[in-house]
């Protein structure tokens, strides 16, 4: 495993050396928890390792390998960051961070059991990766339920991570879930297991959905989840600078004769309006959010969903590769144009007020 960390650090340094004069924001690892869940717990993604009852793989151990894999990802990021900060950041003036898949978890029940389940959901899905990099160790909830199975950091490693090893947090946020307790209630084998935090994640409570369904399974439109997840990160990580690195609305593909349905994507426009308004409230409340990125500029290949889901602001004919702006692309262009105008007006106003103060003084 040490060799793998060294290989990662070597690769990162090649990038810093080759592109650092142009790249100012570096992300070492993207959505580690999704990768670990699908690759080492369920065995769906390469290298396809798992064990029963989580999946049917030829080899693997779903109890321990995810813990080891995340531990090595953390230490790989640590090595890359150490190199960047020591040899490249002073000259290049850039920043280095990680990107997490940040789901908002709401308690399934409004009682202590429900609130504890939501806390465990955050610990086992978000803080698992971020806490060591910012606070220097795994979440207490994980230590409690996993005990000795959870790897420990050596004294040398603790010295490396004690000062915090991210300049910013990248936030990929799309949806919210209810977190239902599986300690006091029966759940399926995956959710009734320590590595899941004994939590069932569901989009439905008492027959009512948490938000409108999208074309992607287990994805719901919950705009206020953006404000809440940014607020959670602000508090837990001392308002570390954040970028919303992904936020988008998936639609299912349709036959070519129905392409106008995809071009007139009013639901995507409403989705972004709602989520951006929610993000604005979080910023107004003091969250240090530095940027926002729509997923995605154009329809593309979406992992195991292939071309069946379309997230793009631009429609792509995958046969000819012709790109056509959707209604959402035109709306977003106008939105950004208006934001720019308002920003410039505010800058002029502040500048004018400052000049008045200088004259009075």
mmCIF file of C-alpha atoms in Angstrom:
data_model
loop_
_atom_site.group_PDB
_atom_site.id
_atom_site.type_symbol
_atom_site.label_atom_id
_atom_site.label_comp_id
_atom_site.label_asym_id
_atom_site.label_seq_id
_atom_site.Cartn_x
_atom_site.Cartn_y
_atom_site.Cartn_z
ATOM 1 C CA UNK A 1 0.000 0.000 0.000
ATOM 2 C CA UNK A 2 2.918 2.332 0.688
ATOM 3 C CA UNK A 3 4.005 1.863 -2.926
ATOM 4 C CA UNK A 4 0.547 2.900 -4.157
ATOM 5 C CA UNK A 5 0.706 6.103 -2.094
ATOM 6 C CA UNK A 6 4.155 6.855 -3.516
ATOM 7 C CA UNK A 7 2.875 6.242 -7.050
ATOM 8 C CA UNK A 8 0.005 8.656 -6.444
ATOM 9 C CA UNK A 9 2.370 11.281 -5.064
ATOM 10 C CA UNK A 10 4.676 10.844 -8.069
ATOM 11 C CA UNK A 11 1.750 11.276 -10.480
ATOM 12 C CA UNK A 12 0.571 14.378 -8.592
ATOM 13 C CA UNK A 13 4.036 15.942 -8.725
ATOM 14 C CA UNK A 14 4.231 15.397 -12.476
ATOM 15 C CA UNK A 15 0.970 17.361 -12.746
ATOM 16 C CA UNK A 16 2.156 20.146 -10.432
ATOM 17 C CA UNK A 17 5.399 20.462 -12.369
ATOM 18 C CA UNK A 18 3.782 20.346 -15.819
ATOM 19 C CA UNK A 19 0.623 22.399 -15.342
ATOM 20 C CA UNK A 20 1.085 24.413 -12.146
ATOM 21 C CA UNK A 21 1.794 27.645 -13.992
ATOM 22 C CA UNK A 22 -1.778 27.471 -15.352
ATOM 23 C CA UNK A 23 -3.751 25.401 -12.840
ATOM 24 C CA UNK A 24 -4.529 27.221 -9.593
ATOM 25 C CA UNK A 25 -7.045 24.842 -8.007
ATOM 26 C CA UNK A 26 -6.075 21.202 -7.572
ATOM 27 C CA UNK A 27 -8.396 18.345 -6.571
ATOM 28 C CA UNK A 28 -6.585 15.148 -5.662
ATOM 29 C CA UNK A 29 -9.566 12.808 -5.182
ATOM 30 C CA UNK A 30 -13.174 13.098 -6.349
ATOM 31 C CA UNK A 31 -16.101 11.475 -4.508
ATOM 32 C CA UNK A 32 -14.093 8.837 -2.611
ATOM 33 C CA UNK A 33 -17.093 7.465 -0.727
ATOM 34 C CA UNK A 34 -19.033 6.647 -3.899
ATOM 35 C CA UNK A 35 -16.021 4.904 -5.381
ATOM 36 C CA UNK A 36 -15.396 2.891 -2.220
ATOM 37 C CA UNK A 37 -19.030 1.850 -1.871
ATOM 38 C CA UNK A 38 -19.361 0.637 -5.440
ATOM 39 C CA UNK A 39 -15.836 -0.754 -5.921
ATOM 40 C CA UNK A 40 -14.986 -2.370 -2.568
ATOM 41 C CA UNK A 41 -18.346 -2.889 -0.825
ATOM 42 C CA UNK A 42 -20.812 -3.817 -3.577
ATOM 43 C CA UNK A 43 -18.303 -4.771 -6.278
ATOM 44 C CA UNK A 44 -20.102 -2.889 -9.075
ATOM 45 C CA UNK A 45 -17.161 -0.692 -10.154
ATOM 46 C CA UNK A 46 -13.604 -1.922 -10.854
ATOM 47 C CA UNK A 47 -11.799 -3.645 -9.251
ATOM 48 C CA UNK A 48 -15.083 -5.333 -8.352
ATOM 49 C CA UNK A 49 -14.279 -6.591 -4.878
ATOM 50 C CA UNK A 50 -16.912 -7.515 -2.283
ATOM 51 C CA UNK A 51 -18.259 -10.259 -0.061
ATOM 52 C CA UNK A 52 -21.721 -11.492 0.914
ATOM 53 C CA UNK A 53 -24.247 -10.140 1.703
ATOM 54 C CA UNK A 54 -23.110 -6.939 -0.026
ATOM 55 C CA UNK A 55 -22.478 -8.425 -3.449
ATOM 56 C CA UNK A 56 -21.463 -11.480 -5.429
ATOM 57 C CA UNK A 57 -17.746 -11.118 -6.219
ATOM 58 C CA UNK A 58 -15.022 -13.681 -6.800
ATOM 59 C CA UNK A 59 -12.892 -12.080 -4.081
ATOM 60 C CA UNK A 60 -12.868 -9.268 -1.563
ATOM 61 C CA UNK A 61 -13.956 -8.406 1.964
ATOM 62 C CA UNK A 62 -16.698 -5.794 2.289
ATOM 63 C CA UNK A 63 -16.092 -5.523 6.039
ATOM 64 C CA UNK A 64 -12.468 -4.424 5.912
ATOM 65 C CA UNK A 65 -11.325 -3.446 2.401
ATOM 66 C CA UNK A 66 -13.376 -0.221 2.198
ATOM 67 C CA UNK A 67 -11.738 0.936 5.444
ATOM 68 C CA UNK A 68 -8.252 0.180 4.113
ATOM 69 C CA UNK A 69 -8.955 1.801 0.736
ATOM 70 C CA UNK A 70 -10.208 5.066 2.250
ATOM 71 C CA UNK A 71 -7.251 5.112 4.661
ATOM 72 C CA UNK A 72 -4.859 4.874 1.733
ATOM 73 C CA UNK A 73 -6.727 7.560 -0.202
ATOM 74 C CA UNK A 74 -6.361 9.891 2.767
ATOM 75 C CA UNK A 75 -2.633 9.191 3.039
ATOM 76 C CA UNK A 76 -2.180 9.510 -0.732
ATOM 77 C CA UNK A 77 -3.766 12.961 -0.597
ATOM 78 C CA UNK A 78 -1.519 13.748 2.377
ATOM 79 C CA UNK A 79 1.642 12.899 0.430
ATOM 80 C CA UNK A 80 0.546 14.863 -2.631
ATOM 81 C CA UNK A 81 -0.359 17.896 -0.521
ATOM 82 C CA UNK A 82 2.931 17.788 1.355
ATOM 83 C CA UNK A 83 4.808 17.894 -1.956
ATOM 84 C CA UNK A 84 2.652 20.695 -3.337
ATOM 85 C CA UNK A 85 2.906 22.896 -0.269
ATOM 86 C CA UNK A 86 6.637 22.404 0.130
ATOM 87 C CA UNK A 87 7.845 22.703 -3.462
ATOM 88 C CA UNK A 88 5.151 24.269 -5.661
ATOM 89 C CA UNK A 89 2.514 26.280 -3.796
ATOM 90 C CA UNK A 90 4.913 29.086 -2.698
ATOM 91 C CA UNK A 91 5.907 29.754 -6.322
ATOM 92 C CA UNK A 92 2.667 28.898 -8.123
ATOM 93 C CA UNK A 93 0.233 30.391 -5.622
ATOM 94 C CA UNK A 94 -2.430 27.731 -6.063
ATOM 95 C CA UNK A 95 -4.716 25.786 -3.755
ATOM 96 C CA UNK A 96 -5.284 22.086 -3.129
ATOM 97 C CA UNK A 97 -8.367 20.260 -1.885
ATOM 98 C CA UNK A 98 -10.714 17.300 -2.289
ATOM 99 C CA UNK A 99 -14.262 16.837 -3.591
ATOM 100 C CA UNK A 100 -16.928 14.918 -1.668
ATOM 101 C CA UNK A 101 -20.338 13.609 -2.639
ATOM 102 C CA UNK A 102 -22.332 15.651 -0.114
ATOM 103 C CA UNK A 103 -25.838 14.324 0.474
ATOM 104 C CA UNK A 104 -28.076 16.094 2.964
ATOM 105 C CA UNK A 105 -29.455 13.681 5.561
ATOM 106 C CA UNK A 106 -32.724 14.458 7.339
ATOM 107 C CA UNK A 107 -33.852 12.458 10.405
ATOM 108 C CA UNK A 108 -36.534 9.941 9.493
ATOM 109 C CA UNK A 109 -38.123 10.425 12.908
ATOM 110 C CA UNK A 110 -38.138 13.605 14.949
ATOM 111 C CA UNK A 111 -36.754 12.050 18.118
ATOM 112 C CA UNK A 112 -33.360 11.240 19.609
ATOM 113 C CA UNK A 113 -33.128 7.931 17.726
ATOM 114 C CA UNK A 114 -33.837 9.693 14.429
ATOM 115 C CA UNK A 115 -31.379 12.504 15.095
ATOM 116 C CA UNK A 116 -28.667 9.991 16.059
ATOM 117 C CA UNK A 117 -29.275 8.087 12.822
ATOM 118 C CA UNK A 118 -28.790 11.291 10.807
ATOM 119 C CA UNK A 119 -25.558 12.020 12.706
ATOM 120 C CA UNK A 120 -24.279 8.522 11.867
ATOM 121 C CA UNK A 121 -25.245 9.012 8.219
ATOM 122 C CA UNK A 122 -23.093 12.146 8.047
ATOM 123 C CA UNK A 123 -20.214 10.399 9.846
ATOM 124 C CA UNK A 124 -20.196 7.310 7.607
ATOM 125 C CA UNK A 125 -20.812 9.108 4.307
ATOM 126 C CA UNK A 126 -19.090 12.483 4.579
ATOM 127 C CA UNK A 127 -16.954 12.906 7.700
ATOM 128 C CA UNK A 128 -15.285 9.515 7.125
ATOM 129 C CA UNK A 129 -13.062 11.176 4.521
ATOM 130 C CA UNK A 130 -13.064 14.836 5.587
ATOM 131 C CA UNK A 131 -12.558 14.552 9.346
ATOM 132 C CA UNK A 132 -9.035 13.046 9.155
ATOM 133 C CA UNK A 133 -7.925 15.687 6.626
ATOM 134 C CA UNK A 134 -9.267 18.623 8.625
ATOM 135 C CA UNK A 135 -9.531 17.461 12.243
ATOM 136 C CA UNK A 136 -6.794 14.812 12.268
ATOM 137 C CA UNK A 137 -8.774 11.610 12.926
ATOM 138 C CA UNK A 138 -11.839 9.602 11.995
ATOM 139 C CA UNK A 139 -15.261 10.580 13.421
ATOM 140 C CA UNK A 140 -15.986 9.377 16.952
ATOM 141 C CA UNK A 141 -19.124 7.586 15.698
ATOM 142 C CA UNK A 142 -16.981 5.423 13.422
ATOM 143 C CA UNK A 143 -14.535 4.552 16.205
ATOM 144 C CA UNK A 144 -17.494 3.591 18.393
ATOM 145 C CA UNK A 145 -19.119 1.201 15.921
ATOM 146 C CA UNK A 146 -16.102 -0.146 14.024
ATOM 147 C CA UNK A 147 -13.621 -0.374 16.871
ATOM 148 C CA UNK A 148 -10.325 -2.002 15.958
ATOM 149 C CA UNK A 149 -11.378 -2.623 12.352
ATOM 150 C CA UNK A 150 -10.950 1.081 11.619
ATOM 151 C CA UNK A 151 -7.295 1.790 10.734
ATOM 152 C CA UNK A 152 -5.244 4.091 12.948
ATOM 153 C CA UNK A 153 -2.778 6.780 11.946
ATOM 154 C CA UNK A 154 0.837 6.438 13.022
ATOM 155 C CA UNK A 155 2.520 9.213 14.986
ATOM 156 C CA UNK A 156 4.307 10.344 11.832
ATOM 157 C CA UNK A 157 1.044 10.381 9.861
ATOM 158 C CA UNK A 158 -0.736 12.308 12.612
ATOM 159 C CA UNK A 159 2.005 14.939 12.477
ATOM 160 C CA UNK A 160 1.408 15.273 8.745
ATOM 161 C CA UNK A 161 -2.351 15.763 9.005
ATOM 162 C CA UNK A 162 -2.626 17.693 12.267
ATOM 163 C CA UNK A 163 -2.617 21.120 10.599
ATOM 164 C CA UNK A 164 -5.342 20.296 8.095
ATOM 165 C CA UNK A 165 -4.530 19.215 4.567
ATOM 166 C CA UNK A 166 -7.155 20.925 2.435
ATOM 167 C CA UNK A 167 -7.287 24.538 1.314
ATOM 168 C CA UNK A 168 -10.887 24.073 0.191
ATOM 169 C CA UNK A 169 -13.706 21.536 0.081
ATOM 170 C CA UNK A 170 -15.365 20.699 -3.227
ATOM 171 C CA UNK A 171 -19.056 19.942 -2.701
ATOM 172 C CA UNK A 172 -20.954 17.743 -5.161
ATOM 173 C CA UNK A 173 -24.569 18.120 -4.061
ATOM 174 C CA UNK A 174 -27.654 16.889 -5.881
ATOM 175 C CA UNK A 175 -30.172 15.465 -3.450
ATOM 176 C CA UNK A 176 -31.297 14.704 0.113
ATOM 177 C CA UNK A 177 -32.383 11.540 1.973
ATOM 178 C CA UNK A 178 -34.122 10.553 5.161
ATOM 179 C CA UNK A 179 -31.796 8.666 7.526
ATOM 180 C CA UNK A 180 -33.667 5.841 9.274
ATOM 181 C CA UNK A 181 -32.253 4.042 12.295
ATOM 182 C CA UNK A 182 -31.356 0.363 11.826
ATOM 183 C CA UNK A 183 -30.215 -0.341 15.396
ATOM 184 C CA UNK A 184 -33.694 -0.349 16.887
ATOM 185 C CA UNK A 185 -35.543 -1.243 13.654
ATOM 186 C CA UNK A 186 -35.123 -4.119 11.158
ATOM 187 C CA UNK A 187 -33.335 -3.250 7.901
ATOM 188 C CA UNK A 188 -31.711 -5.137 5.029
ATOM 189 C CA UNK A 189 -28.279 -6.763 5.587
ATOM 190 C CA UNK A 190 -26.304 -3.835 4.132
ATOM 191 C CA UNK A 191 -27.967 -1.281 6.368
ATOM 192 C CA UNK A 192 -27.894 -3.521 9.467
ATOM 193 C CA UNK A 193 -24.111 -3.541 9.357
ATOM 194 C CA UNK A 194 -21.450 -1.434 11.140
ATOM 195 C CA UNK A 195 -19.836 -0.186 7.918
ATOM 196 C CA UNK A 196 -23.121 1.541 6.973
ATOM 197 C CA UNK A 197 -23.478 3.118 10.408
ATOM 198 C CA UNK A 198 -26.661 1.089 10.900
ATOM 199 C CA UNK A 199 -28.627 3.566 8.788
ATOM 200 C CA UNK A 200 -31.203 3.087 6.047
ATOM 201 C CA UNK A 201 -31.223 5.912 3.501
ATOM 202 C CA UNK A 202 -34.624 6.436 1.935
ATOM 203 C CA UNK A 203 -36.416 9.089 -0.072
ATOM 204 C CA UNK A 204 -39.823 8.296 1.389
ATOM 205 C CA UNK A 205 -41.420 8.749 4.798
ATOM 206 C CA UNK A 206 -45.001 7.763 5.635
ATOM 207 C CA UNK A 207 -45.757 7.464 1.945
ATOM 208 C CA UNK A 208 -44.521 10.980 1.172
ATOM 209 C CA UNK A 209 -41.421 11.581 -0.953
ATOM 210 C CA UNK A 210 -38.694 13.916 0.329
ATOM 211 C CA UNK A 211 -38.881 15.692 -3.033
ATOM 212 C CA UNK A 212 -39.918 15.214 -6.640
ATOM 213 C CA UNK A 213 -38.248 12.225 -8.302
ATOM 214 C CA UNK A 214 -35.808 12.710 -11.167
ATOM 215 C CA UNK A 215 -34.826 10.326 -13.954
ATOM 216 C CA UNK A 216 -31.898 9.055 -11.880
ATOM 217 C CA UNK A 217 -32.835 6.371 -9.340
ATOM 218 C CA UNK A 218 -32.845 7.571 -5.732
ATOM 219 C CA UNK A 219 -32.424 11.220 -6.707
ATOM 220 C CA UNK A 220 -34.914 13.840 -5.573
ATOM 221 C CA UNK A 221 -35.373 17.588 -5.984
ATOM 222 C CA UNK A 222 -34.899 19.117 -2.513
ATOM 223 C CA UNK A 223 -33.661 22.710 -2.962
ATOM 224 C CA UNK A 224 -33.339 23.566 0.746
ATOM 225 C CA UNK A 225 -30.932 20.653 1.089
ATOM 226 C CA UNK A 226 -28.268 22.879 -0.489
ATOM 227 C CA UNK A 227 -28.523 25.488 2.253
ATOM 228 C CA UNK A 228 -28.542 22.794 4.928
ATOM 229 C CA UNK A 229 -25.548 20.778 3.674
ATOM 230 C CA UNK A 230 -23.463 23.926 3.200
ATOM 231 C CA UNK A 231 -24.442 24.974 6.717
ATOM 232 C CA UNK A 232 -23.431 21.579 8.091
ATOM 233 C CA UNK A 233 -20.022 21.767 6.412
ATOM 234 C CA UNK A 234 -19.556 25.356 7.586
ATOM 235 C CA UNK A 235 -20.057 24.381 11.217
ATOM 236 C CA UNK A 236 -18.225 21.027 11.230
ATOM 237 C CA UNK A 237 -15.180 22.289 9.329
ATOM 238 C CA UNK A 238 -14.805 25.799 10.743
ATOM 239 C CA UNK A 239 -16.100 27.471 7.578
ATOM 240 C CA UNK A 240 -13.347 26.090 5.383
ATOM 241 C CA UNK A 241 -13.612 27.675 1.886
ATOM 242 C CA UNK A 242 -16.012 25.713 -0.310
ATOM 243 C CA UNK A 243 -16.824 25.355 -3.990
ATOM 244 C CA UNK A 244 -20.026 23.718 -5.193
ATOM 245 C CA UNK A 245 -18.225 21.623 -7.799
ATOM 246 C CA UNK A 246 -21.310 19.749 -9.063
ATOM 247 C CA UNK A 247 -25.034 20.454 -8.970
ATOM 248 C CA UNK A 248 -27.417 19.339 -11.673
ATOM 249 C CA UNK A 249 -30.686 17.829 -12.841
ATOM 250 C CA UNK A 250 -30.863 14.473 -14.693
ATOM 251 C CA UNK A 251 -33.406 13.778 -17.412
ATOM 252 C CA UNK A 252 -33.904 10.455 -19.141
ATOM 253 C CA UNK A 253 -33.026 10.100 -22.815
ATOM 254 C CA UNK A 254 -35.854 10.105 -25.385
ATOM 255 C CA UNK A 255 -36.139 9.092 -29.060
ATOM 256 C CA UNK A 256 -34.875 11.672 -31.547
ATOM 257 C CA UNK A 257 -38.409 12.601 -32.616
ATOM 258 C CA UNK A 258 -39.065 13.841 -29.049
ATOM 259 C CA UNK A 259 -35.874 15.853 -28.711
ATOM 260 C CA UNK A 260 -37.838 19.104 -28.249
ATOM 261 C CA UNK A 261 -38.866 17.798 -24.827
ATOM 262 C CA UNK A 262 -35.207 17.799 -23.799
ATOM 263 C CA UNK A 263 -34.490 21.181 -25.366
ATOM 264 C CA UNK A 264 -37.374 22.804 -23.464
ATOM 265 C CA UNK A 265 -36.031 21.692 -20.069
ATOM 266 C CA UNK A 266 -38.143 23.793 -17.721
ATOM 267 C CA UNK A 267 -37.632 21.384 -14.817
ATOM 268 C CA UNK A 268 -33.878 21.858 -15.006
ATOM 269 C CA UNK A 269 -34.314 25.626 -14.963
ATOM 270 C CA UNK A 270 -36.561 25.394 -11.885
ATOM 271 C CA UNK A 271 -34.086 23.020 -10.233
ATOM 272 C CA UNK A 272 -31.187 25.450 -10.602
ATOM 273 C CA UNK A 273 -33.301 28.428 -9.578
ATOM 274 C CA UNK A 274 -34.255 26.656 -6.362
ATOM 275 C CA UNK A 275 -30.800 25.350 -5.524
ATOM 276 C CA UNK A 276 -29.064 28.643 -6.302
ATOM 277 C CA UNK A 277 -31.539 30.541 -4.125
ATOM 278 C CA UNK A 278 -30.846 28.051 -1.340
ATOM 279 C CA UNK A 279 -27.086 28.481 -1.819
ATOM 280 C CA UNK A 280 -27.497 32.258 -1.697
ATOM 281 C CA UNK A 281 -29.193 31.939 1.707
ATOM 282 C CA UNK A 282 -26.270 29.854 2.997
ATOM 283 C CA UNK A 283 -23.786 32.476 1.790
ATOM 284 C CA UNK A 284 -25.866 35.236 3.344
ATOM 285 C CA UNK A 285 -25.647 33.276 6.603
ATOM 286 C CA UNK A 286 -21.854 33.435 6.442
ATOM 287 C CA UNK A 287 -20.781 30.306 4.549
ATOM 288 C CA UNK A 288 -17.479 30.845 2.723
ATOM 289 C CA UNK A 289 -18.564 29.586 -0.706
ATOM 290 C CA UNK A 290 -16.208 30.711 -3.468
ATOM 291 C CA UNK A 291 -17.803 29.227 -6.594
ATOM 292 C CA UNK A 292 -20.592 27.191 -8.190
ATOM 293 C CA UNK A 293 -20.461 24.788 -11.142
ATOM 294 C CA UNK A 294 -23.407 23.253 -13.004
ATOM 295 C CA UNK A 295 -23.175 19.577 -13.896
ATOM 296 C CA UNK A 296 -22.887 19.661 -16.799
ATOM 297 C CA UNK A 297 -22.072 21.951 -19.695
ATOM 298 C CA UNK A 298 -23.312 19.290 -22.115
ATOM 299 C CA UNK A 299 -24.845 15.821 -22.108
ATOM 300 C CA UNK A 300 -22.141 13.197 -21.670
ATOM 301 C CA UNK A 301 -21.336 9.619 -20.653
ATOM 302 C CA UNK A 302 -22.644 9.163 -17.108
ATOM 303 C CA UNK A 303 -20.702 6.278 -15.558
ATOM 304 C CA UNK A 304 -22.745 3.057 -15.398
ATOM 305 C CA UNK A 305 -25.821 4.934 -16.674
ATOM 306 C CA UNK A 306 -24.029 5.485 -19.978
ATOM 307 C CA UNK A 307 -25.951 7.791 -22.307
ATOM 308 C CA UNK A 308 -29.336 7.063 -20.702
ATOM 309 C CA UNK A 309 -29.191 10.167 -18.474
ATOM 310 C CA UNK A 310 -28.791 13.734 -19.667
ATOM 311 C CA UNK A 311 -27.524 16.418 -17.261
ATOM 312 C CA UNK A 312 -26.310 18.947 -19.835
ATOM 313 C CA UNK A 313 -27.228 22.557 -20.459
ATOM 314 C CA UNK A 314 -26.546 21.670 -24.098
ATOM 315 C CA UNK A 315 -28.184 18.760 -25.922
ATOM 316 C CA UNK A 316 -25.698 16.456 -27.660
ATOM 317 C CA UNK A 317 -26.714 14.267 -30.595
ATOM 318 C CA UNK A 318 -24.460 11.310 -29.806
ATOM 319 C CA UNK A 319 -24.551 10.137 -33.429
ATOM 320 C CA UNK A 320 -23.359 13.400 -35.008
ATOM 321 C CA UNK A 321 -21.998 15.143 -31.849
ATOM 322 C CA UNK A 322 -23.987 18.261 -32.798
ATOM 323 C CA UNK A 323 -24.595 20.431 -29.706
ATOM 324 C CA UNK A 324 -27.726 22.501 -29.227
ATOM 325 C CA UNK A 325 -28.296 24.919 -26.311
ATOM 326 C CA UNK A 326 -31.286 23.958 -24.187
ATOM 327 C CA UNK A 327 -33.607 26.441 -22.520
ATOM 328 C CA UNK A 328 -31.492 26.007 -19.360
ATOM 329 C CA UNK A 329 -28.344 27.160 -21.195
ATOM 330 C CA UNK A 330 -30.051 30.374 -22.278
ATOM 331 C CA UNK A 331 -31.486 30.909 -18.792
ATOM 332 C CA UNK A 332 -28.104 30.331 -17.141
ATOM 333 C CA UNK A 333 -26.360 32.728 -19.527
ATOM 334 C CA UNK A 334 -28.888 35.433 -18.637
ATOM 335 C CA UNK A 335 -28.553 34.624 -14.946
ATOM 336 C CA UNK A 336 -24.761 35.025 -15.073
ATOM 337 C CA UNK A 337 -25.044 38.210 -17.113
ATOM 338 C CA UNK A 338 -27.384 39.748 -14.534
ATOM 339 C CA UNK A 339 -25.106 38.623 -11.688
ATOM 340 C CA UNK A 340 -22.173 40.335 -13.381
ATOM 341 C CA UNK A 341 -24.135 43.565 -13.801
ATOM 342 C CA UNK A 342 -25.206 43.566 -10.144
ATOM 343 C CA UNK A 343 -21.621 42.838 -9.015
ATOM 344 C CA UNK A 344 -20.222 45.721 -11.075
ATOM 345 C CA UNK A 345 -22.881 48.087 -9.778
ATOM 346 C CA UNK A 346 -22.068 47.103 -6.189
ATOM 347 C CA UNK A 347 -18.335 47.584 -6.802
ATOM 348 C CA UNK A 348 -18.954 51.060 -8.232
ATOM 349 C CA UNK A 349 -21.193 51.941 -5.280
ATOM 350 C CA UNK A 350 -18.640 50.759 -2.714
ATOM 351 C CA UNK A 351 -15.847 52.565 -4.562
ATOM 352 C CA UNK A 352 -17.887 55.763 -4.677
ATOM 353 C CA UNK A 353 -18.692 55.550 -0.958
ATOM 354 C CA UNK A 354 -15.017 54.949 -0.146
ATOM 355 C CA UNK A 355 -13.998 57.972 -2.186
ATOM 356 C CA UNK A 356 -16.519 60.123 -0.295
ATOM 357 C CA UNK A 357 -15.083 58.905 3.005
ATOM 358 C CA UNK A 358 -11.551 59.701 1.850
ATOM 359 C CA UNK A 359 -12.571 63.238 0.844
ATOM 360 C CA UNK A 360 -14.286 63.829 4.217
ATOM 361 C CA UNK A 361 -11.206 62.575 6.070
#
